[in-house]
Amino acid sequence: LTYQAAITAARNAGSTIVVSTGNDYSRTTVTQPANCVGVIAATAHTATGASADYANVGTGTTISAPGNSIHTTSNSGTTVPADDSYSTHSGTSFSAPHVAGVAALLAQIQTGISPTEVQTHLTHSARPHPSGTYCAGRTDCGAGLLDAFRAVTSLLQARGITNAAPVLHALP
C-alpha cells in the first residue's frame, strides 16, 4: 500500500513514473512497484527484439525496451570509488531508463504533458514484438518495443507539428 500511495501522489502531482518489471525469470508476474496502478512498467528485450529470458512479464507490463548487454559507465571500485570505467550489464533496470528518457523527450516537446498522455504516446507508437518470439501476440508483455522516433513523431503530429526541429524550454 505504501508504494501505491506514493505513486498515486506523484501522478496526482503530474509525474510520470517508469519502473522495472523485475528479473526473476517470471512469465506470469511483475514485481512491486511495477504491479502498482499508474506506473509505466518496463520489461527488457534483446537486440533481436525477443523478450529477455530473465525479464519478468505479466499483467501490468506496459512496454519493452532494450535491456540486454547494455554498455554503461561504471567504476572499478568494489567498496569505495576507484577508476571510472565502462561495463556491460543486462536487466530490466536498464530498460526503464530507456523508457524514462523517451518520456522526458515527450515532456520537452509538450510542457505539462500528463502521465496518461505520455503512456498513450509510448504504447501507441510501440513496434510489435517480432513474430516467433515469446511475446508476439501477447498482451501480458506490454504494447510492444519502445520506439523513440515514433513516440516523438506521434506527439508532434497530435500537436499539428510536422518537420519540427527540437525546441529547448528554459527551466523555471
CSV table of C-alpha atoms in Angstrom, one decimal:
chain,number,residue,atom,x,y,z
A,1,LEU,CA,0.0,0.0,0.0
A,2,THR,CA,2.9,2.4,0.7
A,3,TYR,CA,4.2,2.1,-2.9
A,4,GLN,CA,0.7,2.7,-4.3
A,5,ALA,CA,0.1,5.7,-2.1
A,6,ALA,CA,3.5,7.3,-3.2
A,7,ILE,CA,2.8,6.5,-6.9
A,8,THR,CA,-0.7,8.0,-6.7
A,9,ALA,CA,0.6,11.1,-5.0
A,10,ALA,CA,3.4,11.5,-7.6
A,11,ARG,CA,0.9,11.0,-10.5
A,12,ASN,CA,-1.5,13.5,-9.0
A,13,ALA,CA,1.3,16.0,-9.0
A,14,GLY,CA,1.8,15.4,-12.7
A,15,SER,CA,4.8,13.0,-12.6
A,16,THR,CA,5.3,10.1,-15.0
A,17,ILE,CA,6.6,7.0,-13.1
A,18,VAL,CA,8.6,4.4,-15.0
A,19,VAL,CA,9.6,1.2,-13.2
A,20,SER,CA,11.2,-2.1,-14.0
A,21,THR,CA,9.2,-5.3,-14.1
A,22,GLY,CA,11.9,-7.4,-12.4
A,23,ASN,CA,14.5,-10.0,-13.3
A,24,ASP,CA,13.0,-13.2,-11.7
A,25,TYR,CA,12.6,-15.2,-14.9
A,26,SER,CA,8.8,-14.9,-14.3
A,27,ARG,CA,6.5,-15.2,-17.3
A,28,THR,CA,3.4,-14.5,-15.1
A,29,THR,CA,4.1,-11.7,-12.7
A,30,VAL,CA,5.8,-8.4,-12.4
A,31,THR,CA,7.4,-7.2,-9.1
A,32,GLN,CA,6.4,-4.3,-6.9
A,33,PRO,CA,6.2,-1.4,-7.7
A,34,ALA,CA,5.7,-2.4,-11.3
A,35,ASN,CA,2.4,-4.0,-10.3
A,36,CYS,CA,1.0,-0.7,-9.0
A,37,VAL,CA,-1.7,1.2,-10.7
A,38,GLY,CA,-0.4,4.3,-12.6
A,39,VAL,CA,3.1,3.2,-13.5
A,40,ILE,CA,4.7,2.5,-16.8
A,41,ALA,CA,6.2,-1.0,-16.2
A,42,ALA,CA,9.2,-1.6,-18.5
A,43,THR,CA,10.4,-5.1,-19.3
A,44,ALA,CA,13.5,-6.0,-21.3
A,45,HIS,CA,14.2,-7.3,-24.7
A,46,THR,CA,17.3,-8.4,-26.5
A,47,ALA,CA,18.9,-6.9,-29.6
A,48,THR,CA,16.7,-9.1,-31.8
A,49,GLY,CA,13.5,-7.8,-30.0
A,50,ALA,CA,12.9,-11.1,-28.2
A,51,SER,CA,11.9,-10.9,-24.6
A,52,ALA,CA,14.9,-11.4,-22.4
A,53,ASP,CA,14.7,-14.7,-20.7
A,54,TYR,CA,15.3,-13.2,-17.2
A,55,ALA,CA,12.8,-10.3,-17.7
A,56,ASN,CA,9.5,-10.6,-15.8
A,57,VAL,CA,6.4,-10.1,-17.9
A,58,GLY,CA,2.8,-10.4,-16.9
A,59,THR,CA,-0.4,-8.4,-16.3
A,60,GLY,CA,0.6,-4.8,-15.9
A,61,THR,CA,3.6,-4.8,-18.2
A,62,THR,CA,3.4,-1.6,-20.3
A,63,ILE,CA,6.2,-1.7,-22.8
A,64,SER,CA,9.5,-3.4,-23.6
A,65,ALA,CA,12.8,-1.6,-24.0
A,66,PRO,CA,16.5,-2.7,-24.6
A,67,GLY,CA,17.8,-4.3,-21.6
A,68,ASN,CA,20.3,-6.9,-22.7
A,69,SER,CA,24.0,-6.3,-23.0
A,70,ILE,CA,23.8,-2.5,-22.3
A,71,HIS,CA,27.1,-0.7,-22.3
A,72,THR,CA,27.2,1.8,-19.4
A,73,THR,CA,29.6,3.8,-17.3
A,74,SER,CA,30.9,2.1,-14.2
A,75,ASN,CA,33.6,2.3,-11.6
A,76,SER,CA,36.2,-0.3,-10.8
A,77,GLY,CA,36.0,0.2,-7.0
A,78,THR,CA,34.4,-2.6,-5.0
A,79,THR,CA,33.9,-0.8,-1.7
A,80,VAL,CA,35.0,2.8,-2.4
A,81,PRO,CA,35.1,4.7,-5.7
A,82,ALA,CA,38.1,4.0,-7.9
A,83,ASP,CA,38.8,4.4,-11.6
A,84,ASP,CA,35.9,5.2,-13.9
A,85,SER,CA,35.3,2.6,-16.5
A,86,TYR,CA,32.7,1.1,-18.8
A,87,SER,CA,30.9,-2.2,-18.4
A,88,THR,CA,28.1,-4.3,-19.9
A,89,HIS,CA,25.0,-5.3,-18.0
A,90,SER,CA,21.6,-6.8,-18.5
A,91,GLY,CA,18.3,-6.3,-16.7
A,92,THR,CA,15.0,-4.5,-16.7
A,93,SER,CA,16.8,-1.9,-14.6
A,94,PHE,CA,18.5,-0.9,-17.9
A,95,SER,CA,15.2,-0.9,-19.8
A,96,ALA,CA,13.4,1.6,-17.5
A,97,PRO,CA,15.8,4.4,-18.2
A,98,HIS,CA,15.3,4.0,-21.9
A,99,VAL,CA,11.6,4.4,-21.4
A,100,ALA,CA,12.1,7.3,-19.0
A,101,GLY,CA,14.3,9.0,-21.5
A,102,VAL,CA,11.7,8.9,-24.2
A,103,ALA,CA,9.1,10.2,-21.6
A,104,ALA,CA,11.5,13.1,-21.0
A,105,LEU,CA,11.7,13.8,-24.7
A,106,LEU,CA,7.9,14.0,-24.8
A,107,ALA,CA,7.8,16.3,-21.8
A,108,GLN,CA,10.4,18.5,-23.5
A,109,ILE,CA,8.1,18.8,-26.6
A,110,GLN,CA,4.9,19.4,-24.6
A,111,THR,CA,5.4,21.1,-21.2
A,112,GLY,CA,2.9,19.8,-18.7
A,113,ILE,CA,2.1,16.6,-20.6
A,114,SER,CA,0.1,14.3,-18.4
A,115,PRO,CA,1.4,10.8,-17.3
A,116,THR,CA,-1.6,9.3,-19.2
A,117,GLU,CA,-0.7,11.2,-22.4
A,118,VAL,CA,2.9,10.0,-22.1
A,119,GLN,CA,1.8,6.4,-21.7
A,120,THR,CA,-0.6,6.7,-24.6
A,121,HIS,CA,2.2,8.0,-27.0
A,122,LEU,CA,4.6,5.4,-25.8
A,123,THR,CA,2.2,2.5,-26.2
A,124,HIS,CA,0.6,3.6,-29.4
A,125,SER,CA,3.9,4.1,-31.1
A,126,ALA,CA,5.5,0.8,-29.9
A,127,ARG,CA,6.6,-1.6,-32.5
A,128,PRO,CA,5.1,-5.1,-32.4
A,129,HIS,CA,7.0,-7.9,-30.8
A,130,PRO,CA,8.8,-9.9,-33.5
A,131,SER,CA,6.9,-12.9,-34.8
A,132,GLY,CA,8.0,-16.2,-33.5
A,133,THR,CA,9.1,-14.7,-30.1
A,134,TYR,CA,7.5,-15.4,-26.8
A,135,CYS,CA,5.8,-12.0,-26.6
A,136,ALA,CA,4.4,-12.0,-30.2
A,137,GLY,CA,0.7,-11.5,-30.0
A,138,ARG,CA,0.6,-11.5,-26.2
A,139,THR,CA,-0.9,-8.6,-24.2
A,140,ASP,CA,0.9,-9.5,-20.9
A,141,CYS,CA,4.2,-8.5,-22.5
A,142,GLY,CA,3.1,-4.9,-23.0
A,143,ALA,CA,2.3,-2.9,-26.1
A,144,GLY,CA,5.5,-3.8,-27.9
A,145,LEU,CA,9.0,-2.5,-28.3
A,146,LEU,CA,9.8,1.1,-27.4
A,147,ASP,CA,10.3,3.4,-30.4
A,148,ALA,CA,11.5,6.8,-29.5
A,149,PHE,CA,11.2,8.3,-33.0
A,150,ARG,CA,7.7,7.1,-33.4
A,151,ALA,CA,6.7,8.3,-29.9
A,152,VAL,CA,8.1,11.8,-30.6
A,153,THR,CA,6.5,11.9,-34.1
A,154,SER,CA,3.2,10.8,-32.6
A,155,LEU,CA,3.2,13.7,-30.1
A,156,LEU,CA,4.3,16.2,-32.8
A,157,GLN,CA,1.6,15.1,-35.1
A,158,ALA,CA,-1.0,15.3,-32.3
A,159,ARG,CA,0.0,18.9,-31.8
A,160,GLY,CA,-0.2,19.6,-35.6
A,161,ILE,CA,3.6,20.0,-36.0
A,162,THR,CA,5.4,18.4,-38.9
A,163,ASN,CA,9.1,18.6,-39.8
A,164,ALA,CA,9.9,20.3,-36.5
A,165,ALA,CA,13.4,20.9,-35.2
A,166,PRO,CA,13.9,20.3,-31.4
A,167,VAL,CA,12.9,23.2,-29.2
A,168,LEU,CA,14.5,23.9,-25.9
A,169,HIS,CA,12.4,25.1,-23.0
A,170,ALA,CA,14.1,27.0,-20.2
A,171,LEU,CA,13.7,25.7,-16.7
A,172,PRO,CA,11.7,28.0,-14.4
